[in-house]
XYZ file of C-alpha atoms in Angstrom:
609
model
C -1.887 -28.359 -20.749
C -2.969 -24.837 -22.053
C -5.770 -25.668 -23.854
C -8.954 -23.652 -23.206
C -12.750 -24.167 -23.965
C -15.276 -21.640 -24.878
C -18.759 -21.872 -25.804
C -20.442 -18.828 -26.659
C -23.509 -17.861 -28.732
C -22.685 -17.311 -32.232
C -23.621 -13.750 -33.085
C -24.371 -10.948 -35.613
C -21.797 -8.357 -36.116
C -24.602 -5.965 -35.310
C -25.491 -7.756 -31.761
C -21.792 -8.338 -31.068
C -21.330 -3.833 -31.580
C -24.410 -3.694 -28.913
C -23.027 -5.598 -26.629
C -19.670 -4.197 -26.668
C -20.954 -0.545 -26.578
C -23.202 -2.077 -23.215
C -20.313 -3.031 -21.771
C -17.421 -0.540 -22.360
C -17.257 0.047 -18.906
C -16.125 -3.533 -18.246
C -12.980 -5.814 -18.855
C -13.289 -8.671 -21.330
C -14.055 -11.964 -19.565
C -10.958 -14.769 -19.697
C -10.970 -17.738 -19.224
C -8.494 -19.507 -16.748
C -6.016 -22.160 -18.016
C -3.700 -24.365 -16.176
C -0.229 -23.164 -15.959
C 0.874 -26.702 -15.929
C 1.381 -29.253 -13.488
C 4.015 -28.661 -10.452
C 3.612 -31.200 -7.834
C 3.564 -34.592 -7.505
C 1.810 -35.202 -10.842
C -0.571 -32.601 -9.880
C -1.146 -28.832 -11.564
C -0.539 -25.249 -10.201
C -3.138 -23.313 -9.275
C -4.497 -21.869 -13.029
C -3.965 -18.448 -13.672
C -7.174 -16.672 -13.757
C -7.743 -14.165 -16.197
C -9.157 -11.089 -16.239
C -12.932 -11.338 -15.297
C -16.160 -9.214 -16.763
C -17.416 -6.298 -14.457
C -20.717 -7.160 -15.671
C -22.990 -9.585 -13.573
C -24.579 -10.801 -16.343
C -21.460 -12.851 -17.217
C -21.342 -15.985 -15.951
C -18.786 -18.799 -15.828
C -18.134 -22.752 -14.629
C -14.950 -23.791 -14.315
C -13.899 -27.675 -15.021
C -10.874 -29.020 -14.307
C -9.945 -32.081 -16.424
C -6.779 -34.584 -15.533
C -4.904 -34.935 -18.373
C -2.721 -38.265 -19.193
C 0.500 -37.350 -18.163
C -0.927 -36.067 -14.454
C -1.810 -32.413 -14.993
C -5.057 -30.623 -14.502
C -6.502 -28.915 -17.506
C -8.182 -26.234 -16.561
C -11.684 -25.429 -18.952
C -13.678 -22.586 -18.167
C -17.565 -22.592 -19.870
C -18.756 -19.277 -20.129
C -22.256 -17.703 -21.040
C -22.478 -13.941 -21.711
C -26.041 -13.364 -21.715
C -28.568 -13.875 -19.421
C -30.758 -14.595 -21.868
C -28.887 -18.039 -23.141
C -29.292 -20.975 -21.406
C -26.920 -22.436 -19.290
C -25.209 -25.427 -20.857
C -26.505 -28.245 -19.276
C -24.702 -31.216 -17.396
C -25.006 -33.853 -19.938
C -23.359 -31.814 -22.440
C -20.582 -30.925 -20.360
C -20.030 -34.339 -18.863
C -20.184 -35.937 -22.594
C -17.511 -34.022 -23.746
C -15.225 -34.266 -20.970
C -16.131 -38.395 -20.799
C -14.819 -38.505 -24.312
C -11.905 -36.381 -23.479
C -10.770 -38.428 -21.292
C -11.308 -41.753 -23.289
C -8.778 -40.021 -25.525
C -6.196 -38.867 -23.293
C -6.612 -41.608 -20.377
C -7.271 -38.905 -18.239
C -9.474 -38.149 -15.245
C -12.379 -35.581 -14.545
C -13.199 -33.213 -11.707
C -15.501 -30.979 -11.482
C -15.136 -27.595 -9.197
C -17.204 -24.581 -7.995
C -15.154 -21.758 -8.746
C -14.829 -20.793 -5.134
C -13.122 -24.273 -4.666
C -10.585 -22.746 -6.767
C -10.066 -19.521 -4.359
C -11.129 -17.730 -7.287
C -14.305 -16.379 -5.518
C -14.898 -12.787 -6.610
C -13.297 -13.419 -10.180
C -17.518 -14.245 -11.699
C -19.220 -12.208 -9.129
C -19.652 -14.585 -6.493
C -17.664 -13.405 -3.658
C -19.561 -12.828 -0.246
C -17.916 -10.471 1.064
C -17.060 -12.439 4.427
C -13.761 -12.199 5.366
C -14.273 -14.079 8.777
C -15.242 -16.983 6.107
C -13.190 -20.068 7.096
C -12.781 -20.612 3.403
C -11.191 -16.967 2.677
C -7.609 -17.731 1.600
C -4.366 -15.814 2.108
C -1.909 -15.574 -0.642
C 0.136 -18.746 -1.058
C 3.834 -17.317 -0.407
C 3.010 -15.607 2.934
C 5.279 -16.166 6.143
C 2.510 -18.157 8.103
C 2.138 -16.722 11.519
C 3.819 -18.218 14.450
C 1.863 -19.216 17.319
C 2.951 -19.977 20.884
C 3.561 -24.033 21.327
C 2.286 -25.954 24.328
C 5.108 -27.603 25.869
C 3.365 -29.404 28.213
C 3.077 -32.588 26.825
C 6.689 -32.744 26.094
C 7.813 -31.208 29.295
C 6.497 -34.482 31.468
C 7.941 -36.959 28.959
C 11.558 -38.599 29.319
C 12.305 -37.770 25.359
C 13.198 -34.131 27.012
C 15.805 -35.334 28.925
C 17.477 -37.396 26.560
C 17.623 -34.211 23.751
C 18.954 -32.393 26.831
C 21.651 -35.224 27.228
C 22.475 -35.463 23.510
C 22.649 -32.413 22.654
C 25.164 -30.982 25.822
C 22.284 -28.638 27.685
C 22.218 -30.771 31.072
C 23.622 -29.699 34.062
C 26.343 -31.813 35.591
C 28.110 -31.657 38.184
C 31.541 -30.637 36.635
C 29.321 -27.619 34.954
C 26.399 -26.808 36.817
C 25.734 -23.351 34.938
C 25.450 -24.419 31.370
C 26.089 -20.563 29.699
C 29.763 -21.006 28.418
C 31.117 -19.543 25.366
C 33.012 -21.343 22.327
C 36.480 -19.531 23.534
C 35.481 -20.550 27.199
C 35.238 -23.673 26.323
C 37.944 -24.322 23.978
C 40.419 -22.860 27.286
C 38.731 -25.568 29.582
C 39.322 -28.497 27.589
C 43.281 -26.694 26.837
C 43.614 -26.962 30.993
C 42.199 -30.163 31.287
C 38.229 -28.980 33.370
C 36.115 -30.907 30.800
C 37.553 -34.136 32.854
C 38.318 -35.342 28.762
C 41.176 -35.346 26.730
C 38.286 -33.969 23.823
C 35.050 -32.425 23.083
C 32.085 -35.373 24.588
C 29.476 -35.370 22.046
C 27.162 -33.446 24.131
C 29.769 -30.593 24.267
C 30.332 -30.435 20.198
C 26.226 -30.369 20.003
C 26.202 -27.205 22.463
C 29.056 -25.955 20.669
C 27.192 -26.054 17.380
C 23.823 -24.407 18.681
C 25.817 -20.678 18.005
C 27.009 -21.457 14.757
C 23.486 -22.543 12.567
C 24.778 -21.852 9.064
C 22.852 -18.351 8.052
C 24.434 -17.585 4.910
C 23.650 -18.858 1.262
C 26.082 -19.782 -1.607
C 23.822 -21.171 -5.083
C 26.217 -24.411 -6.214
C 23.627 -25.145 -8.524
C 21.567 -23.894 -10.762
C 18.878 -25.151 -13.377
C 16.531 -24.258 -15.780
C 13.616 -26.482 -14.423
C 12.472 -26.638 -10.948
C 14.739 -28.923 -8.363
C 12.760 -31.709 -6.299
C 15.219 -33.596 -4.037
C 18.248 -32.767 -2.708
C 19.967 -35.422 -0.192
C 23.237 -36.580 1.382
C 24.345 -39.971 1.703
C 24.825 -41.416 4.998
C 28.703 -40.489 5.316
C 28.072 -37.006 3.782
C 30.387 -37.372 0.621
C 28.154 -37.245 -1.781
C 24.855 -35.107 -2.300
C 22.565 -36.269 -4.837
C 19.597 -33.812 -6.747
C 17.032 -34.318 -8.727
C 15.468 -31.893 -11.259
C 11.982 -31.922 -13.736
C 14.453 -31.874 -16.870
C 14.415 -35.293 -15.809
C 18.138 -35.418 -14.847
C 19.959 -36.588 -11.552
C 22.748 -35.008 -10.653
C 25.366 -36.753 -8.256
C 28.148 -34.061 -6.477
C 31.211 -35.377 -4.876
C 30.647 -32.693 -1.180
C 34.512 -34.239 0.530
C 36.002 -31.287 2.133
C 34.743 -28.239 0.745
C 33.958 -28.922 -2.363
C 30.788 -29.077 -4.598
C 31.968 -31.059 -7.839
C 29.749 -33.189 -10.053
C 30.955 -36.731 -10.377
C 28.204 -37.818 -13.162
C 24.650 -36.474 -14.399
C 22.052 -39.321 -15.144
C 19.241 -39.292 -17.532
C 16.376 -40.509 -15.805
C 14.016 -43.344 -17.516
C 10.623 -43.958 -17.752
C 9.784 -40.602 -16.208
C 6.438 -38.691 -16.083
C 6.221 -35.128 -15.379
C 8.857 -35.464 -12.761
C 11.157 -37.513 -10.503
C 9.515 -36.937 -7.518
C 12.008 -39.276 -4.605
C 15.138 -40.209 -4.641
C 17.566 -42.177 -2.235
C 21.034 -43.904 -1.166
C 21.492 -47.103 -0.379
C 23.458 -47.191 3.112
C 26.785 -48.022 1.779
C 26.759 -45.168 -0.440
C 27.142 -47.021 -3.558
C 23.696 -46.917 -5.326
C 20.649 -44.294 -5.948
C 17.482 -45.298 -6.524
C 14.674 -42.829 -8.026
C 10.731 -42.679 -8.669
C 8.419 -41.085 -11.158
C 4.818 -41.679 -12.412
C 5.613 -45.270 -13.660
C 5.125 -48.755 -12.894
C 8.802 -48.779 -11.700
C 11.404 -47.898 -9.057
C 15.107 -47.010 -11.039
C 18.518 -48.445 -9.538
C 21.652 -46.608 -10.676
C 25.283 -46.489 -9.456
C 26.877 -43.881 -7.814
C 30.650 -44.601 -9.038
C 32.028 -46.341 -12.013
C 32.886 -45.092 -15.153
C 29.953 -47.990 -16.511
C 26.689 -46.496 -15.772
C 24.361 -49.888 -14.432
C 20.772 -48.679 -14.908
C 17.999 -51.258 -13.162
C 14.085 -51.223 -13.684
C 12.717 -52.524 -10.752
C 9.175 -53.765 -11.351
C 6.828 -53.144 -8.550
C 3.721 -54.918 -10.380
C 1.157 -52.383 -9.796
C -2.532 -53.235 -10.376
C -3.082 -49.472 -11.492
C -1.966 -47.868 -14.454
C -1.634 -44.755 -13.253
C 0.926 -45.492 -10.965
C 3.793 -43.188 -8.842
C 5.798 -44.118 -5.962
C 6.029 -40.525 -3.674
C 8.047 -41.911 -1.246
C 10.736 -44.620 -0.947
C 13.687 -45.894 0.943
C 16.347 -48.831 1.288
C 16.766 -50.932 4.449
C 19.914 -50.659 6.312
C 21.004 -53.910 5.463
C 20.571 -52.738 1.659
C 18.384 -56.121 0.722
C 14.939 -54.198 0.666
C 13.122 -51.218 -0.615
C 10.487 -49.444 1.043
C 7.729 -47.857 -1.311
C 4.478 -45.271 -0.710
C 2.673 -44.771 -3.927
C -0.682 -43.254 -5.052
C -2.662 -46.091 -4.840
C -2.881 -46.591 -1.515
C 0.103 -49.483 -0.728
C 3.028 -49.918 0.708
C 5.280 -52.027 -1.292
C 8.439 -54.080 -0.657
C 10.903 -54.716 -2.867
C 13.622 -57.524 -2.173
C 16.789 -56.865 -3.732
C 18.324 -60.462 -3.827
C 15.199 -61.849 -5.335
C 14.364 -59.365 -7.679
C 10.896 -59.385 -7.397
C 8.097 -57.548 -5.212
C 7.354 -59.496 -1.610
C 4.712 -57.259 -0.190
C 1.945 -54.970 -1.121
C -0.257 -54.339 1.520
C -3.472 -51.702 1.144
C -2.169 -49.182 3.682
C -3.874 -45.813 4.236
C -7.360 -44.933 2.845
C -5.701 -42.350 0.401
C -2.518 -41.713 -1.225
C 0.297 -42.852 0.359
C 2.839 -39.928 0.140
C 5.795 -40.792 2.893
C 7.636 -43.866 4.556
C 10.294 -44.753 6.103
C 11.849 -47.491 8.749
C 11.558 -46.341 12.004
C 15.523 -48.012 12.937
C 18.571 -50.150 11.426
C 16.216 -53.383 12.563
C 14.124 -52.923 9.511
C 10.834 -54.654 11.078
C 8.973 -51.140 12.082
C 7.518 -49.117 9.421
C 5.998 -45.900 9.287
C 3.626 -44.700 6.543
C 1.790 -40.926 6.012
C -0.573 -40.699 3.441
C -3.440 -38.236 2.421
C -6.148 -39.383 4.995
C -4.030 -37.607 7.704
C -3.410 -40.393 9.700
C 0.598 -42.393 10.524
C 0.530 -45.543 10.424
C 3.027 -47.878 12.178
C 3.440 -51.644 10.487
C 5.594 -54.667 12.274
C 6.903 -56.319 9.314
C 6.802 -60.064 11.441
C 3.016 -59.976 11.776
C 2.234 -58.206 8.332
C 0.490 -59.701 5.295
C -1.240 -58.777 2.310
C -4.440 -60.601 3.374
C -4.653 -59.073 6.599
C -2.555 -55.295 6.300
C -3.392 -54.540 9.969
C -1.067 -51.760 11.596
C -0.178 -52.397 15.028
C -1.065 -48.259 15.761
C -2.090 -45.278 14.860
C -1.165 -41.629 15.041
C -3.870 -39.148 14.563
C -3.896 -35.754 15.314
C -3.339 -33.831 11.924
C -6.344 -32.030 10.340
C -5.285 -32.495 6.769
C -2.768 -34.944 4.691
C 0.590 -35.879 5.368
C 3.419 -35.041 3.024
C 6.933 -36.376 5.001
C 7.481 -38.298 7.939
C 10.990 -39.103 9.347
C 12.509 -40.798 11.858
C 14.549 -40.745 14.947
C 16.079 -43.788 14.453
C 15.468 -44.966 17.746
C 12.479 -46.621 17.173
C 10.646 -45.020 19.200
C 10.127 -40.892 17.795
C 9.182 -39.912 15.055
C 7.840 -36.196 13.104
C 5.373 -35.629 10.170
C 5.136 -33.067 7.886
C 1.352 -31.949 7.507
C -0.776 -29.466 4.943
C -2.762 -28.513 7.916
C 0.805 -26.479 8.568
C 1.974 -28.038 11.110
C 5.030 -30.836 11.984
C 3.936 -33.292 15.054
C 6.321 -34.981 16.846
C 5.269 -38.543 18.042
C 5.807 -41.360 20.493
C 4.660 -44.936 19.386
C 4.263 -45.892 22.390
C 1.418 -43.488 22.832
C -1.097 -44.822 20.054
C -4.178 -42.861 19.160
C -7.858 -44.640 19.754
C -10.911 -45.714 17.440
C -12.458 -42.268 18.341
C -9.352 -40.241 17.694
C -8.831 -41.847 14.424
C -12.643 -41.100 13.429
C -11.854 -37.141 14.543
C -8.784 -36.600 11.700
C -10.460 -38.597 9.010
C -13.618 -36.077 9.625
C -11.221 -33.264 10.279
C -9.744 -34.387 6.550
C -13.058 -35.048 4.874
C -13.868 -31.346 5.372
C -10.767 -30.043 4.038
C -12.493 -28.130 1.018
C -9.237 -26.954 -0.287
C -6.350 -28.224 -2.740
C -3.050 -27.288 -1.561
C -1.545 -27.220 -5.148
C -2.738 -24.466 -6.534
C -4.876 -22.594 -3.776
C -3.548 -20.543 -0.989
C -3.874 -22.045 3.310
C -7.464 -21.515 4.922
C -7.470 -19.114 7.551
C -8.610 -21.736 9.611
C -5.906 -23.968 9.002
C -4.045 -20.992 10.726
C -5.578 -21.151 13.617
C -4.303 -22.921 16.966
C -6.586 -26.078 17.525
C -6.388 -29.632 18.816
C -8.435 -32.093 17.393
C -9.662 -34.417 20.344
C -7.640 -37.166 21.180
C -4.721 -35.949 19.406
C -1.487 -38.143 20.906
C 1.478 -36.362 19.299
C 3.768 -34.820 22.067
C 4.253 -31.685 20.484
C 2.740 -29.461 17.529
C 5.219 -26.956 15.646
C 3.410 -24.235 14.068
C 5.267 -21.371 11.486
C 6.013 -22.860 8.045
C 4.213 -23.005 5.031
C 3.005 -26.075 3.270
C 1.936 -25.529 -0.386
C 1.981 -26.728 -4.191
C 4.283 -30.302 -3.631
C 5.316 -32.549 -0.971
C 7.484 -30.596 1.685
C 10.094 -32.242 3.852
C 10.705 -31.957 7.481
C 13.706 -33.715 9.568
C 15.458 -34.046 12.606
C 18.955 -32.265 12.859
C 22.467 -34.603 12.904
C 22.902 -36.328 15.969
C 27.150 -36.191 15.272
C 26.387 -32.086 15.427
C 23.414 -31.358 17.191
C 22.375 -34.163 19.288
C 19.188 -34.111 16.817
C 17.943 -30.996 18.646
C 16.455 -29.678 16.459
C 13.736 -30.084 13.407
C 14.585 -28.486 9.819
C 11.813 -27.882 7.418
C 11.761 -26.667 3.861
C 8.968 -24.050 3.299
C 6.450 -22.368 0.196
C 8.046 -19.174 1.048
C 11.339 -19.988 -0.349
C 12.481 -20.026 3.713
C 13.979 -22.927 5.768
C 12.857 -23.038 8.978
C 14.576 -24.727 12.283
C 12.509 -25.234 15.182
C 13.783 -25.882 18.589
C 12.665 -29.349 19.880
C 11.446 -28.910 23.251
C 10.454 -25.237 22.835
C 8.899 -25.379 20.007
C 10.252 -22.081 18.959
C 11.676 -20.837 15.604
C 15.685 -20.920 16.033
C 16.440 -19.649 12.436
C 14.896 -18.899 9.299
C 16.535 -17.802 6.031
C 14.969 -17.030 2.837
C 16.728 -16.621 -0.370
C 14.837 -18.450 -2.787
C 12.305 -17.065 -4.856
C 10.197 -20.359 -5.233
C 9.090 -23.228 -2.628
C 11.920 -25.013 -0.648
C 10.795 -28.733 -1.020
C 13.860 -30.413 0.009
C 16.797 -29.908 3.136
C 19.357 -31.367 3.705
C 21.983 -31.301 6.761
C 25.235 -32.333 6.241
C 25.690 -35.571 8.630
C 29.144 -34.493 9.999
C 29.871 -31.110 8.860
C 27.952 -27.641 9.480
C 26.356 -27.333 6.169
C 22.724 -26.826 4.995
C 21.791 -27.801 1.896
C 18.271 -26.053 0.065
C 16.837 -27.448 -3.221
C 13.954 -24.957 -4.168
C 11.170 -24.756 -7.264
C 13.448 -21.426 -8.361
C 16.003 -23.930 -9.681
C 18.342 -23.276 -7.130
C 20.554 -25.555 -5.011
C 21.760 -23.513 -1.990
C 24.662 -24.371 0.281
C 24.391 -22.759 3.525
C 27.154 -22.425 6.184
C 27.554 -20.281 9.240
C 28.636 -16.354 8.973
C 29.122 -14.214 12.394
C 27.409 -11.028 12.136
C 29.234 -9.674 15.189
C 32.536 -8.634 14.763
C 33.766 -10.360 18.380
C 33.942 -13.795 18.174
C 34.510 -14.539 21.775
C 31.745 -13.107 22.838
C 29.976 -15.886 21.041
C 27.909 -17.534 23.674
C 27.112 -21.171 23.770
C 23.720 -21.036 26.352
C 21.842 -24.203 27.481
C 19.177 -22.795 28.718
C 16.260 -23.806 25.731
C 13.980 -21.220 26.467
C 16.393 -18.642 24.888
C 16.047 -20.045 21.608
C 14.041 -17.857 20.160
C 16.562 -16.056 17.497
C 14.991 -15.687 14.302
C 18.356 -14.919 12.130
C 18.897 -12.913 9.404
C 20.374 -13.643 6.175
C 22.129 -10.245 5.658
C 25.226 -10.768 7.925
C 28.533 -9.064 8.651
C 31.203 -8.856 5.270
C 33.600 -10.589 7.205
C 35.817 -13.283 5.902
C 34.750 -16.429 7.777
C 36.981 -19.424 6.401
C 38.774 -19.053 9.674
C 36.066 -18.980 11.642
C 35.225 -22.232 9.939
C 38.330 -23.704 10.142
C 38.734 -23.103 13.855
C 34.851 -25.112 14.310
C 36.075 -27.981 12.466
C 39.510 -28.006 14.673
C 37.097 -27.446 17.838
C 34.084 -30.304 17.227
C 37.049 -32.684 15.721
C 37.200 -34.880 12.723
C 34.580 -36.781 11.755
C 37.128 -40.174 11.816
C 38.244 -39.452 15.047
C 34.566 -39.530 16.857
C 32.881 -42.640 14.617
């Protein structure tokens, strides 16, 4: 992966003084290697290296794609003006043969399409130039949402419902605070005997956990980090190729078993439970989906064959069906594939997007929607009744993004739905409101221009700017996180805690990021990580946050007052005051109490199920 190439002209010791003394005014040229690979199978952006003030030094830059996934990163240089440029055929031979020896691939780059413009004396100058990029771990900046889409459509009233903000008649002002309401349900004015779930999701909206404890911490850089369904058990997994399974009951953060991964290249890049809590699947760059237990002292380790016509083969995305018979898969060759459990064998692989397909998921319990994101931009919705492999026709489309999708998730409801973009931005959607022929044709345009990599290069400006590409259907755009280097998640909140209020995003900043649903607005955002968030989790039932970041880290985050009076916490339903960007450094106080008396107020998770 660090190999470098350079072809020079051999020379005297005599020419090789003259040139020197010519240029003692200048910095050696480098050459620029990969620093190896940190996405999905795909590299970091290469280092550059220190480039020659001279003009006439000149340079190409290559980028070959090694066998296990990386991009090496060869840079031909010529440091006269009087040699000849090497010419294609040369080039191309070598890196042909190359990659008959390596089973690799081969792309070939200006190196402006590497954002290294300025590096071999090619920079404009222009820095209105929509290809001018900012540096790759900069806070994004947040632009005013329209909220008029949403505004009009019934989804707002049901968040309002769910999550405790609509008036009703036995509290017409919704602006209570937690000791205000803990009195009135003590005197009997909340008309119940306990907290409705509406009240525990208003309840929650002042406590979003703003303080960071690591609980784990590794040596290689952390990919996935999940809960199961009930909450007991969080599951991560790390490039040493290890997945690590924590028992989270109560308060604690204990780990019941590690598991060495099999068959993995460069990564396990997904990972997750089966409903019932009692299996974990996993994916790398191989021909095969992993099954493992989650308890047992005997460790049952299934290779699940999904029969792939490609060699170079990875699964970015997968899932089980909520009757635990089937699993979903998005891989990089385009398909969706379905995996039945009780036959052991693949049962579907239908050609799905145009480009890799990096996200699915089931859009409810049913297990007959599907929803697929892949890198033509576009979200695809499947009915698994009227589906086969001869005819893979979707029964919509959602387009609206300018640039590839890397998560999608869903409501559960079957009807909403949010994806996670690299044009920086998270849409929410309605599939009743599919996008036309025209609209389609408009993102697939949008993404054909996209001159940029996200892996190793920092955002366009332009992707920075507010814009709508025509026909865009999505209800409502979210703008303020950063999308770089891997696949970054996005989610709705718990609906047991928040009445799925809001949408929780990890971020290349080393931030996560909750935006309010029907504002659009940023409710929190808390950085301690030094690397790219990819993964968040929040705890089903309890008021926890889990981050799994690039750094190595595994952060659990739970709430911390900063203001020494905890009655004057106030619990408003009004959603245009959501705007409350926290931060991180909060009062010293101790705060177990202040936990303890939340858990007593929203009630036991068995008590509410």
């Amino acid at each position: 992966m660090g190999s470098r190439i350079s072809r020079r002209r051999r020379m005297s010791s005599q020419e090789e003084s003259d040139r020197d003394q010519a240029n003692s005014n200048s910095r050696p040229s480098g050459t620029a290697t990969g620093t190896g690979t940190n996405a999905e199978g795909s590299s970091s952006r290469p280092a550059a290296g220190s480039a020659s003030g001279n003009t006439s030094s000149s340079s190409r830059r290559i980028l070959q794609r090694s066998s296990d996934g990386g991009w090496v990163s060869v840079s031909l240089e010529r440091t006269s003006d009087e040699e000849p440029e090497l010419d294609l055929t040369t080039i191309l031979r070598f890196l042909i043969q190359r990659s008959e020896n390596e089973s690799g691939q081969v792309r070939v780059v200006r190196s402006r399409e590497l954002g290294l413009s300025g590096l071999f004396g090619d920079d404009s100058g222009d820095e209105d130039d929509d290809d001018d990029f900012v540096p790759a771990a900069r806070d994004p900046q947040y632009i005013e949402p329209d909220t008029n889409g949403l505004d009009k459509h019934d989804l707002k009233g049901e968040i309002l419902t769910a999550s405790g903000r609509r008036p009703t008649a036995q509290r017409p002002q919704k602006n209570s605070s937690f000791i205000d309401m803990l009195n009135k349900r003590e005197i009997g004015m909340l008309k119940h005997l306990h907290f409705t779930s509406g009240d525990r999701s208003e309840m929650s909206t002042g406590f979003i956990p703003n303080c960071m404890e690591r609980v784990a911490s590794y040596h290689h850089k952390a990919f996935c980090g999940q809960f199961s369904q009930s909450g007991d058990v969080f599951i991560t997994a790390c490039q040493d190729q290890n997945i690590r399974i924590y028992d989270t009951t109560g308060n604690r953060f204990r780990q019941l078993k590690g598991v060495a991964a099999r068959d993995v290249g460069w990564s396990v890049v997904d990972t997750a439970f089966s409903p019932d809590g009692n299996f974990v699947i996993y994916s790398s760059w191989s021909e095969f989906v992993h099954m493992v237990n989650v308890y047992g002292a005997q460790e049952t380790h299934v290779a699940l064959d999904l029969c792939p016509m490609d060699r170079r083969f990875c699964v970015f995305s997968l899932k089980f069906s909520e009757d635990n018979k089937e699993i979903l898969c998005g891989a990089n060759d385009r398909c969706a594939y379905v995996y039945d459990r009780e036959r052991g064998e693949r049962t579907l692989r239908v050609e799905a997007h145009e480009d890799d397909v990096n996200c699915i998921a089931f859009a409810d319990c049913s297990s007959y929607i599907l929803y697929s994101g892949g890198d033509d931009g576009l979200v695809k919705v499947w009915d698994r009744r009227t589906l086969s492999e001869s005819y893979p026709k979707p029964i919509g489309v959602l387009a609206g993004h300018s640039d590839g999708i890397t998560h999608i998730d869903s409501k559960g409801d079957g009807r909403y739905l949010i994806s996670n973009s690299k044009d920086q931005t998270i849409k929410l959607w309605d599939i009743r409101r599919f996008s036309s022929d025209d609209a389609q044709e408009q993102t697939r345009r949008a993404v054909a221009n996209q001159s940029w990599d996200y892996r190793w290069q920092g955002v366009p400006r332009r992707s920075q700017r507010k814009q709508q590409l025509l026909g865009d259907s999505s209800l409502m755009t979210y703008r303020g996180h950063c999308v770089l280097h891997t696949l970054i998640r996005a989610y709705f909140s718990p609906l047991f805690t928040t009445g799925q209020r809001y949408i929780i995003t990890g971020c290349a900043t080393g931030s996560f990021i909750v935006y309010d649903i029907l504002t659009g607005k940023k409710v929190a955002k808390h950085k301690q990580h030094k690397s790219c968030v990819r993964d968040v989790a929040w705890h089903p039932y309890d008021n926890v946050i889990m981050t799994s970041s690039w750094d190595g880290k595994v952060g659990r985050w739970y709430y911390k007052r900063s203001e020494p009076d905890l009655v004057e916490t106030s619990v408003s339903g009004d959603e245009g005051n959501t705007d409350t960007t926290s931060n991180t450094e909060t009062h010293p106080q101790r705060t177990s109490g202040l936990r303890d008396r939340l858990r007593s107020a929203l009630g036991s998770r068995s008590s509410h199920e």
